[in-house]
Short mmCIF file of C-alpha atoms in Angstrom, two decimals:
data_model
loop_
_atom_site.label_atom_id
_atom_site.label_comp_id
_atom_site.label_asym_id
_atom_site.label_seq_id
_atom_site.Cartn_x
_atom_site.Cartn_y
_atom_site.Cartn_z
CA UNK N 193 -18.20 -30.02 -21.36
CA UNK N 194 -18.22 -29.91 -25.12
CA UNK N 195 -15.01 -28.84 -26.74
CA UNK N 196 -15.61 -26.30 -29.44
CA UNK N 197 -13.30 -26.43 -32.38
CA UNK N 198 -12.67 -23.55 -34.66
CA UNK N 199 -10.08 -22.77 -37.31
CA UNK N 200 -7.91 -19.83 -36.41
CA UNK N 201 -5.70 -17.98 -38.79
CA UNK N 202 -2.57 -17.69 -36.69
CA UNK N 203 -0.92 -15.26 -39.07
CA UNK N 204 -3.61 -12.65 -38.34
CA UNK N 205 -3.99 -12.58 -34.61
CA UNK N 206 -5.66 -9.45 -33.27
CA UNK N 207 -3.13 -8.20 -30.74
CA UNK N 208 -5.03 -4.95 -30.15
CA UNK N 209 -7.41 -6.74 -27.83
CA UNK N 210 -4.51 -8.10 -25.86
CA UNK N 211 -3.29 -4.57 -25.21
CA UNK N 212 -6.76 -3.57 -24.12
CA UNK N 213 -7.21 -6.48 -21.75
CA UNK N 214 -3.77 -6.27 -20.28
CA UNK N 215 -2.60 -2.68 -20.85
CA UNK N 216 0.46 -2.67 -18.65
CA UNK N 217 1.22 -6.36 -18.74
CA UNK N 218 0.49 -7.56 -22.26
CA UNK N 219 4.06 -8.70 -22.82
CA UNK N 220 3.82 -10.76 -19.68
CA UNK N 221 0.50 -12.14 -20.87
CA UNK N 222 2.20 -13.34 -24.03
CA UNK N 223 4.72 -15.19 -21.89
CA UNK N 224 2.01 -17.54 -20.53
CA UNK N 225 3.29 -21.08 -21.08
CA UNK N 226 -0.08 -22.77 -20.53
CA UNK N 227 1.18 -24.71 -17.52
CA UNK N 228 -2.29 -24.76 -15.93
CA UNK N 229 -1.22 -23.68 -12.44
CA UNK N 230 -4.01 -21.07 -12.58
CA UNK N 231 -6.72 -23.63 -13.28
CA UNK N 232 -5.32 -26.02 -10.69
CA UNK N 233 -5.33 -23.22 -8.08
CA UNK N 234 -8.78 -21.88 -8.91
CA UNK N 235 -11.58 -22.80 -6.47
CA UNK N 236 -14.16 -21.98 -9.17
CA UNK N 237 -12.58 -23.69 -12.20
CA UNK N 238 -14.91 -26.70 -12.05
CA UNK N 239 -17.92 -24.42 -12.57
CA UNK N 240 -16.42 -22.31 -15.35
CA UNK N 241 -17.42 -22.52 -19.00
CA UNK N 242 -13.90 -21.37 -19.91
CA UNK N 243 -11.38 -22.43 -17.25
CA UNK N 244 -8.52 -19.99 -16.53
CA UNK N 245 -5.73 -21.66 -18.52
CA UNK N 246 -7.87 -21.77 -21.65
CA UNK N 247 -9.09 -18.24 -21.01
CA UNK N 248 -5.54 -16.82 -21.04
CA UNK N 249 -4.78 -18.68 -24.26
CA UNK N 250 -7.92 -17.19 -25.83
CA UNK N 251 -6.82 -13.73 -24.69
CA UNK N 252 -3.43 -14.31 -26.32
CA UNK N 253 -5.20 -15.30 -29.53
CA UNK N 254 -7.45 -12.22 -29.53
CA UNK N 255 -10.68 -14.16 -28.87
CA UNK N 256 -11.63 -11.60 -26.29
CA UNK N 257 -15.30 -11.18 -27.02
CA UNK N 258 -15.96 -14.84 -26.26
CA UNK N 259 -14.10 -14.42 -22.99
CA UNK N 260 -16.11 -11.29 -22.11
CA UNK N 261 -19.35 -13.17 -22.72
CA UNK N 262 -18.26 -16.10 -20.58
CA UNK N 263 -19.72 -17.00 -17.20
CA UNK N 264 -16.20 -17.57 -15.91
CA UNK N 265 -15.27 -13.98 -15.27
CA UNK N 266 -18.24 -13.62 -12.89
CA UNK N 267 -17.25 -16.74 -10.98
CA UNK N 268 -13.88 -15.31 -9.98
CA UNK N 269 -13.98 -14.33 -6.31
CA UNK N 270 -10.61 -12.54 -6.52
CA UNK N 271 -8.90 -14.96 -4.12
CA UNK N 272 -5.56 -14.24 -5.83
CA UNK N 273 -4.44 -17.89 -5.69
CA UNK N 274 -3.58 -18.02 -9.40
CA UNK N 275 -2.08 -14.54 -9.17
CA UNK N 276 0.49 -15.44 -6.51
CA UNK N 277 1.27 -18.84 -8.00
CA UNK N 278 1.70 -17.98 -11.70
CA UNK N 279 5.29 -19.00 -12.55
CA UNK N 280 5.44 -16.21 -15.15
CA UNK N 281 4.38 -13.59 -12.61
CA UNK N 282 1.35 -12.50 -14.64
CA UNK N 283 -1.05 -10.46 -12.45
CA UNK N 284 -3.97 -12.71 -13.33
CA UNK N 285 -6.55 -11.49 -10.81
CA UNK N 286 -6.05 -7.87 -11.86
CA UNK N 287 -6.40 -8.99 -15.47
CA UNK N 288 -9.65 -10.74 -14.55
CA UNK N 289 -10.84 -7.43 -13.06
CA UNK N 290 -10.02 -5.75 -16.33
CA UNK N 291 -12.15 -8.32 -18.16
CA UNK N 292 -15.04 -7.48 -15.80
CA UNK N 293 -14.58 -3.76 -16.59
CA UNK N 294 -14.65 -4.40 -20.33
CA UNK N 295 -17.68 -6.69 -20.12
CA UNK N 296 -19.60 -4.12 -18.05
CA UNK N 297 -18.60 -1.27 -20.37
CA UNK N 298 -19.63 -3.17 -23.47
CA UNK N 299 -22.81 -4.63 -22.06
CA UNK N 300 -21.60 -8.20 -22.54
CA UNK N 301 -22.26 -9.35 -18.99
CA UNK N 302 -23.50 -12.94 -18.93
CA UNK N 303 -24.64 -12.84 -15.31
CA UNK N 304 -27.65 -10.63 -14.51
CA UNK N 305 -27.26 -11.24 -10.79
CA UNK N 306 -23.66 -10.05 -10.74
CA UNK N 307 -24.50 -6.97 -12.75
CA UNK N 308 -27.45 -6.09 -10.47
CA UNK N 309 -25.26 -6.47 -7.38
CA UNK N 310 -22.41 -4.39 -8.79
CA UNK N 311 -24.81 -1.63 -9.88
CA UNK N 312 -26.58 -1.43 -6.51
CA UNK N 313 -23.26 -1.29 -4.70
CA UNK N 314 -21.85 1.52 -6.84
CA UNK N 315 -25.06 3.58 -6.53
CA UNK N 316 -24.93 3.38 -2.74
CA UNK N 317 -21.26 4.32 -2.40
CA UNK N 318 -21.87 7.32 -4.61
CA UNK N 319 -24.91 8.38 -2.64
CA UNK N 320 -23.79 7.84 0.95
CA UNK N 321 -20.01 7.48 0.74
CA UNK N 322 -20.33 4.33 2.83
CA UNK N 323 -22.06 1.04 2.21
CA UNK N 324 -25.46 0.49 3.77
CA UNK N 325 -25.78 -3.26 3.85
CA UNK N 326 -29.52 -3.41 4.35
CA UNK N 327 -30.26 -1.03 1.49
CA UNK N 328 -27.78 -2.92 -0.70
CA UNK N 329 -29.62 -6.18 -0.12
CA UNK N 330 -33.02 -4.48 -0.54
CA UNK N 331 -32.00 -3.03 -3.90
CA UNK N 332 -30.43 -6.29 -5.01
CA UNK N 333 -33.49 -8.27 -4.03
CA UNK N 334 -35.83 -5.83 -5.83
CA UNK N 335 -33.88 -6.34 -9.02
CA UNK N 336 -33.79 -10.07 -8.48
CA UNK N 337 -36.89 -11.36 -6.63
CA UNK N 338 -35.65 -14.95 -6.68
CA UNK N 339 -32.73 -13.93 -4.50
CA UNK N 340 -35.27 -12.29 -2.20
CA UNK N 341 -36.94 -15.60 -1.50
CA UNK N 342 -33.56 -17.10 -0.70
CA UNK N 343 -32.36 -14.29 1.53
CA UNK N 344 -35.58 -13.61 3.45
CA UNK N 345 -34.96 -16.13 6.28
CA UNK N 346 -31.37 -14.97 6.67
CA UNK N 347 -32.49 -11.33 6.70
CA UNK N 348 -34.94 -11.95 9.53
CA UNK N 349 -32.32 -13.78 11.57
CA UNK N 350 -29.87 -10.93 11.10
CA UNK N 351 -32.44 -8.32 12.12
CA UNK N 352 -33.27 -10.41 15.18
CA UNK N 353 -29.62 -10.58 16.20
CA UNK N 354 -29.22 -6.84 15.74
CA UNK N 355 -26.81 -7.38 12.88
CA UNK N 356 -28.73 -5.28 10.39
CA UNK N 357 -29.29 -1.61 11.03
CA UNK N 358 -32.69 -0.45 9.94
CA UNK N 359 -31.95 2.78 8.10
CA UNK N 360 -34.50 4.36 5.83
CA UNK N 361 -33.09 5.21 2.43
CA UNK N 362 -32.57 8.91 1.99
CA UNK N 363 -33.52 9.82 -1.49
CA UNK N 364 -33.15 13.58 -1.64
CA UNK N 365 -30.02 15.64 -1.32
CA UNK N 366 -27.68 12.70 -0.99
CA UNK N 367 -24.81 12.52 -3.41
CA UNK N 368 -21.90 12.29 -1.00
CA UNK N 369 -19.27 11.23 -3.52
CA UNK N 370 -21.06 12.53 -6.59
CA UNK N 371 -18.42 15.09 -7.47
CA UNK N 372 -15.62 12.57 -7.09
CA UNK N 373 -17.43 9.98 -9.25
CA UNK N 374 -18.13 12.63 -11.91
CA UNK N 375 -14.51 13.77 -11.85
CA UNK N 376 -13.31 10.18 -12.32
CA UNK N 377 -15.65 9.75 -15.30
CA UNK N 378 -14.43 13.05 -16.75
CA UNK N 379 -10.76 12.07 -16.39
CA UNK N 380 -11.44 8.74 -18.04
CA UNK N 381 -13.10 10.53 -20.95
CA UNK N 382 -10.22 12.97 -21.30
CA UNK N 383 -7.55 10.33 -21.27
CA UNK N 384 -9.25 7.13 -22.38
CA UNK N 385 -5.87 5.51 -22.71
CA UNK N 386 -3.69 6.67 -19.89
CA UNK N 387 -5.41 5.34 -16.77
CA UNK N 388 -5.45 1.84 -18.13
CA UNK N 389 -2.25 1.80 -20.07
CA UNK X 152 1.43 2.75 20.35
CA UNK X 153 -0.71 5.09 18.25
CA UNK X 154 -2.85 4.22 15.22
CA UNK X 155 -5.34 5.87 12.92
CA UNK X 156 -8.30 3.52 12.69
CA UNK X 157 -10.19 2.87 9.45
CA UNK X 158 -13.08 0.57 10.40
CA UNK X 159 -14.69 0.11 6.98
CA UNK X 160 -18.39 -0.03 6.17
CA UNK X 161 -19.34 -3.46 7.46
CA UNK X 162 -18.11 -2.60 10.95
CA UNK X 163 -20.82 0.02 11.18
CA UNK X 164 -23.39 -2.70 10.48
CA UNK X 165 -23.17 -6.46 10.37
CA UNK X 166 -19.66 -6.60 11.87
CA UNK X 167 -20.14 -4.08 14.69
CA UNK X 168 -18.92 -6.68 17.19
CA UNK X 169 -15.62 -6.91 15.32
CA UNK X 170 -15.06 -3.20 15.81
CA UNK X 171 -16.15 -3.28 19.47
CA UNK X 172 -13.92 -6.24 20.33
CA UNK X 173 -10.98 -4.79 18.39
CA UNK X 174 -11.24 -1.50 20.27
CA UNK X 175 -11.61 -3.29 23.62
CA UNK X 176 -8.58 -5.53 23.07
CA UNK X 177 -6.34 -2.76 21.76
CA UNK X 178 -7.35 -0.58 24.68
CA UNK X 179 -6.47 -3.38 27.09
CA UNK X 180 -3.07 -3.55 25.39
CA UNK X 181 -2.58 0.18 25.90
CA UNK X 182 -2.81 1.23 22.25
CA UNK X 183 -4.14 4.67 21.35
CA UNK X 184 -6.64 4.72 18.51
CA UNK X 185 -8.03 7.68 16.66
CA UNK X 186 -10.73 7.09 14.06
CA UNK X 187 -10.02 8.38 10.57
CA UNK X 188 -12.31 11.39 10.18
CA UNK X 189 -14.75 11.50 7.27
CA UNK X 190 -13.66 8.11 5.91
CA UNK X 191 -15.57 6.59 3.01
CA UNK X 192 -15.90 3.15 1.41
CA UNK X 193 -12.75 1.57 -0.07
CA UNK X 194 -14.80 0.41 -3.09
CA UNK X 195 -14.76 -3.25 -2.05
CA UNK X 196 -14.40 -5.56 -5.04
CA UNK X 197 -16.98 -3.58 -6.97
CA UNK X 198 -15.35 -0.24 -7.78
CA UNK X 199 -12.33 -1.77 -9.49
CA UNK X 200 -14.60 -3.92 -11.63
CA UNK X 201 -16.50 -0.83 -12.75
CA UNK X 202 -13.45 1.28 -13.53
CA UNK X 203 -9.75 1.01 -12.83
CA UNK X 204 -9.50 4.68 -11.91
CA UNK X 205 -12.46 4.56 -9.52
CA UNK X 206 -10.98 1.44 -7.93
CA UNK X 207 -7.85 3.45 -7.11
CA UNK X 208 -9.46 6.79 -6.26
CA UNK X 209 -11.80 5.46 -3.56
CA UNK X 210 -9.01 3.88 -1.47
CA UNK X 211 -6.68 6.82 -2.24
CA UNK X 212 -9.23 9.23 -0.80
CA UNK X 213 -8.87 7.51 2.57
CA UNK X 214 -5.09 7.29 2.33
CA UNK X 215 -4.97 11.03 1.61
CA UNK X 216 -7.26 11.73 4.58
CA UNK X 217 -4.92 9.72 6.80
CA UNK X 218 -1.91 11.71 5.64
CA UNK X 219 -3.82 14.94 6.24
CA UNK X 220 -5.15 14.01 9.68
CA UNK X 221 -1.94 12.90 11.30
CA UNK X 222 1.63 12.70 10.26
CA UNK X 223 3.18 9.56 11.60
CA UNK X 224 0.84 6.89 12.94
CA UNK X 225 0.07 3.85 10.83
CA UNK X 226 -3.38 3.46 9.31
CA UNK X 227 -4.91 0.41 10.96
CA UNK X 228 -7.72 -1.57 9.38
CA UNK X 229 -9.25 -4.81 10.55
CA UNK X 230 -11.13 -5.58 7.33
CA UNK X 231 -9.13 -7.67 4.87
CA UNK X 232 -10.93 -6.31 1.82
CA UNK X 233 -10.22 -2.72 2.90
CA UNK X 234 -6.64 -3.69 3.69
CA UNK X 235 -6.15 -5.29 0.31
CA UNK X 236 -7.67 -2.31 -1.54
CA UNK X 237 -5.58 0.24 0.36
CA UNK X 238 -2.40 -1.79 -0.21
CA UNK X 239 -3.25 -2.43 -3.89
CA UNK X 240 -3.67 1.29 -4.41
CA UNK X 241 -0.36 2.06 -2.70
CA UNK X 242 1.51 -0.57 -4.70
CA UNK X 243 -0.05 0.40 -8.04
CA UNK X 244 0.47 4.14 -7.59
CA UNK X 245 4.07 3.67 -6.45
CA UNK X 246 4.75 1.72 -9.67
CA UNK X 247 2.84 4.08 -12.00
CA UNK X 248 3.62 7.79 -11.44
CA UNK X 249 1.27 8.89 -14.25
CA UNK X 250 -1.60 7.06 -12.65
CA UNK X 251 -0.67 8.58 -9.29
CA UNK X 252 -0.94 12.02 -10.90
CA UNK X 253 -4.35 11.21 -12.42
CA UNK X 254 -5.63 9.95 -9.05
CA UNK X 255 -4.56 13.22 -7.43
CA UNK X 256 -6.28 15.17 -10.21
CA UNK X 257 -9.49 13.40 -9.20
CA UNK X 258 -8.91 13.98 -5.48
CA UNK X 259 -8.63 17.73 -6.09
CA UNK X 260 -12.44 17.99 -6.02
CA UNK X 261 -12.22 16.85 -2.39
CA UNK X 262 -9.26 19.15 -1.67
CA UNK X 263 -7.12 16.11 -1.02
CA UNK X 264 -3.73 14.91 -2.20
CA UNK X 265 -2.18 11.48 -1.70
CA UNK X 266 1.58 11.64 -1.22
CA UNK X 267 2.34 7.99 -0.55
CA UNK X 268 3.84 8.21 2.92
CA UNK X 269 1.23 6.59 5.18
CA UNK X 270 1.78 2.98 6.25
CA UNK X 271 -1.22 0.65 6.10
CA UNK X 272 -1.45 -2.16 8.64
CA UNK X 273 -3.83 -5.05 9.15
CA UNK X 274 -5.05 -5.75 12.68
CA UNK X 275 -3.49 -9.23 12.53
CA UNK X 276 -0.12 -7.72 11.58
CA UNK X 277 -0.34 -5.28 14.51
CA UNK X 278 -1.35 -7.98 17.01
CA UNK X 279 1.28 -10.45 15.81
CA UNK X 280 4.16 -8.05 15.28
CA UNK X 281 3.68 -4.77 17.18
CA UNK X 282 2.51 -6.53 20.33
CA UNK X 283 3.32 -10.18 19.74
CA UNK X 284 2.50 -13.38 21.62
CA UNK X 285 4.65 -12.53 24.66
CA UNK X 286 2.90 -9.23 25.36
CA UNK X 287 -0.50 -10.80 24.74
CA UNK X 288 0.32 -13.62 27.14
CA UNK X 289 1.01 -11.20 30.00
CA UNK X 290 -2.59 -9.94 29.69
CA UNK X 291 -4.23 -13.39 29.73
CA UNK X 292 -6.38 -13.82 32.83
CA UNK X 293 -8.52 -16.66 31.61
CA UNK X 294 -6.37 -19.13 29.64
CA UNK X 295 -8.52 -20.90 27.06
CA UNK X 296 -7.01 -24.28 27.80
CA UNK X 297 -8.54 -27.22 26.04
CA UNK X 298 -10.36 -25.08 23.49
CA UNK X 299 -9.69 -26.34 19.96
CA UNK X 300 -9.50 -23.38 17.59
CA UNK X 301 -9.26 -23.49 13.79
CA UNK X 302 -7.47 -20.41 12.41
CA UNK X 303 -8.87 -19.01 9.18
CA UNK X 304 -7.01 -16.22 7.36
CA UNK X 305 -8.92 -16.08 4.07
CA UNK X 306 -7.42 -14.60 0.93
CA UNK X 307 -6.89 -10.90 1.03
CA UNK X 308 -5.43 -10.85 4.54
CA UNK X 309 -2.31 -12.52 3.18
CA UNK X 310 -2.25 -11.98 -0.57
CA UNK X 311 -1.17 -10.52 -2.79
CA UNK X 312 -0.43 -7.03 -1.43
CA UNK X 313 0.09 -8.04 2.16
CA UNK X 314 3.65 -8.16 3.41
CA UNK X 315 3.50 -9.64 6.87
CA UNK X 316 2.84 -13.32 6.25
CA UNK X 317 3.26 -16.16 3.79
CA UNK X 318 0.59 -15.87 1.06
CA UNK X 319 0.24 -19.65 0.66
CA UNK X 320 0.73 -20.95 4.18
CA UNK X 321 0.27 -18.12 6.69
CA UNK X 322 1.20 -18.60 10.35
CA UNK X 323 0.89 -15.24 12.06
CA UNK X 324 -2.12 -16.39 14.11
CA UNK X 325 -0.30 -19.42 15.51
CA UNK X 326 1.78 -17.62 18.14
CA UNK X 327 -1.19 -15.52 19.22
CA UNK X 328 -3.43 -18.56 19.63
CA UNK X 329 -0.79 -20.45 21.58
CA UNK X 330 -0.34 -17.43 23.87
CA UNK X 331 -4.06 -17.63 24.71
CA UNK X 332 -3.62 -21.25 25.76
CA UNK X 333 -5.77 -22.82 23.04
CA UNK X 334 -5.11 -25.97 21.10
CA UNK X 335 -4.67 -25.04 17.42
CA UNK X 336 -6.60 -27.10 14.86
CA UNK X 337 -4.42 -26.85 11.73
CA UNK X 338 -6.17 -27.51 8.44
CA UNK X 339 -5.68 -27.21 4.70
CA UNK X 340 -8.15 -24.38 4.09
CA UNK X 341 -6.57 -21.73 6.32
CA UNK X 342 -5.84 -19.41 3.38
CA UNK X 343 -8.52 -20.70 1.00
CA UNK X 344 -11.33 -18.49 -0.25
CA UNK X 345 -14.61 -18.24 1.72
CA UNK X 346 -16.53 -17.48 -1.50
CA UNK X 347 -16.60 -13.70 -0.98
CA UNK X 348 -19.52 -12.00 -2.76
CA UNK X 349 -20.27 -15.19 -4.72
CA UNK X 350 -22.52 -16.28 -1.84
CA UNK X 351 -24.82 -13.47 -2.95
CA UNK X 352 -24.30 -13.40 -6.72
CA UNK X 353 -23.46 -17.06 -7.53
CA UNK X 354 -24.77 -18.99 -4.52
CA UNK X 355 -24.21 -22.50 -5.89
CA UNK X 356 -20.49 -21.92 -6.15
CA UNK X 357 -20.20 -19.58 -3.16
CA UNK X 358 -21.90 -21.98 -0.75
CA UNK X 359 -19.65 -24.83 -1.94
CA UNK X 360 -16.57 -22.75 -1.22
CA UNK X 361 -17.72 -21.80 2.28
CA UNK X 362 -18.73 -25.43 2.88
CA UNK X 363 -15.22 -26.64 2.09
CA UNK X 364 -13.74 -24.33 4.71
CA UNK X 365 -16.29 -25.39 7.32
CA UNK X 366 -15.67 -29.06 6.51
CA UNK X 367 -11.92 -28.62 7.01
CA UNK X 368 -12.59 -27.04 10.41
CA UNK X 369 -14.74 -29.94 11.68
CA UNK X 370 -13.38 -31.16 14.97
CA UNK X 371 -12.57 -27.69 16.24
CA UNK X 372 -14.70 -25.97 18.91
CA UNK X 373 -14.65 -22.73 16.94
CA UNK X 374 -13.11 -20.93 13.98
CA UNK X 375 -11.32 -17.57 14.28
CA UNK X 376 -11.29 -15.05 11.44
CA UNK X 377 -9.88 -11.58 10.85
CA UNK X 378 -12.23 -10.40 8.09
CA UNK X 379 -15.91 -9.36 8.19
CA UNK X 380 -16.67 -10.93 4.81
CA UNK X 381 -15.14 -14.28 5.79
CA UNK X 382 -17.04 -14.10 9.05
CA UNK X 383 -20.37 -13.49 7.36
CA UNK X 384 -19.86 -16.30 4.89
CA UNK X 385 -18.78 -18.87 7.46
CA UNK X 386 -21.20 -17.84 10.21
CA UNK X 387 -24.46 -16.93 8.48
CA UNK X 388 -24.97 -19.74 5.99
CA UNK X 389 -24.45 -22.82 8.15
CA UNK X 390 -28.12 -23.85 7.87
CA UNK X 391 -28.04 -23.69 4.07
CA UNK X 392 -24.68 -25.46 3.99
CA UNK X 393 -25.92 -28.21 6.33
CA UNK X 394 -28.84 -28.71 3.98
CA UNK X 395 -26.53 -29.01 0.98
CA UNK X 396 -24.09 -31.34 2.69
CA UNK X 397 -26.87 -33.48 4.16
CA UNK X 398 -25.23 -33.27 7.57
CA UNK X 399 -25.51 -30.80 10.40
CA UNK X 400 -22.70 -28.26 10.46
CA UNK X 401 -22.66 -26.04 13.51
CA UNK X 402 -19.42 -24.43 14.47
CA UNK X 403 -19.16 -20.98 16.09
CA UNK X 404 -17.08 -18.43 14.20
CA UNK X 405 -15.33 -15.79 16.29
CA UNK X 406 -13.32 -12.75 15.35
CA UNK X 407 -9.75 -13.02 16.63
CA UNK X 408 -10.14 -10.05 19.04
CA UNK X 409 -13.27 -11.68 20.48
CA UNK X 410 -11.24 -14.77 21.34
CA UNK X 411 -8.40 -12.64 22.72
CA UNK X 412 -10.99 -10.68 24.72
CA UNK X 413 -12.29 -13.91 26.29
CA UNK X 414 -8.75 -14.83 27.33
CA UNK X 415 -8.19 -11.32 28.70
CA UNK X 416 -11.33 -11.72 30.79
CA UNK X 417 -13.19 -8.90 29.05
CA UNK X 418 -16.99 -9.00 29.52
CA UNK X 419 -18.88 -10.96 26.88
CA UNK X 420 -21.22 -8.01 26.31
CA UNK X 421 -18.33 -5.88 25.12
CA UNK X 422 -17.25 -8.66 22.79
CA UNK X 423 -20.70 -9.02 21.21
CA UNK X 424 -20.65 -12.82 21.02
CA UNK X 425 -24.46 -12.92 21.04
CA UNK X 426 -24.61 -11.15 17.68
CA UNK X 427 -23.44 -14.14 15.68
CA UNK X 428 -25.96 -16.23 13.76
CA UNK X 429 -24.37 -19.53 14.74
CA UNK X 430 -24.72 -19.46 18.53
CA UNK X 431 -21.42 -19.23 20.35
CA UNK X 432 -21.56 -21.99 22.93
CA UNK X 433 -18.13 -22.60 24.33
CA UNK X 434 -17.15 -25.15 26.98
CA UNK X 435 -18.36 -23.97 30.39
CA UNK X 436 -14.96 -23.18 31.85
CA UNK X 437 -14.15 -20.84 28.96
CA UNK X 438 -17.22 -18.66 29.40
CA UNK X 439 -16.36 -15.59 31.42
CA UNK X 440 -18.23 -13.05 33.44
CA UNK X 441 -20.94 -11.44 31.39
#
């Protein structure tokens, strides 16, 4: 891994981003002592372009856009190991979720596969209220044919074992949680600050 | 003992055998279960990545339904992701009254209101603490002696919003397994991550994570889990993982109530052992009437 060097003006650190990333915990985020327990606990750290310890330092320094564009945030499986071990008690996994929200909102997602999966999932919950696994995988595979090749053998095996329910997608008249989703969007518009702060 | 049951989406599909075996075992123990009416998805790990409010409203909808449907019984879920989402919502809303108010403003369109009185319980918590090893032992008709079982808790069963076990080194399955007569295969990945949705979105990393758990369980006759996602990741990808590791990995993965059901002498058909992708072949004397 190449180490990027860059001059930072430490007298002009953009703290506004810190408040946005960590609305209710930004003071705690500042208390990070860079001990590295998060990176040592992370099962994905070895694959990350920005490992957790460095990521939290970058957040402290206001280098949020780089963090949002990183692959790292899409490699977090939300196992909460860093979260429960952080000696400063910073809710790291929830903060990672917040980074995912910001990256999705700002269109800075580095991983097309993650974005496709998240989109398909949200569409289905809105439409049916419950997840339909087969339709989820079908939608995901359509948006990402390479994954289709990989999942085809597994899909057949699961059908064979009766694990997958063959349900035809219902396209018309299905918007089970539509009103609730719309209401959530409306409330977020009304009070862009309060839900996250 | 009475519970409201929230099965979660995967137990209507890929994890149907988890639901069937859970219901069979709890019935054998004399528990009364009533399914939560009109339940919807908890949002999994996806809703909270899309929006913080949506990630709280989807679980809160089900909590509010539970409070409306029955006053008193605990809300029981056997899916660790659902459990974690429901508990995260409870914890967050208890700490942030303004957010609690906003969530209820959203729930108004469903004529629902979350008050914060329902208790959420994981199946493992109920089995280990409401019934406990001693009660389970009295129901054992077919002790699983000689069977080496590797417990696997996964992440969200025990952290961070769970309150019934140690988040780093859980042990609530130990007593249960001993009560069934099995030999417990302790290992270092009992509360490690199975890879979760990374097996779909980031397969290189996800498969490595699942492989590490399977490698730690080598030497056991089977693995037991209490989460549909963990089960899928450990059970369904063993061919791909064998290919990556360059050595054959084949270890059956059972849901805890399936193993308990075997010890109780419940018919294998009820337990749905044939639905797993890695064939469940247990030593002859363990196999029961089918």
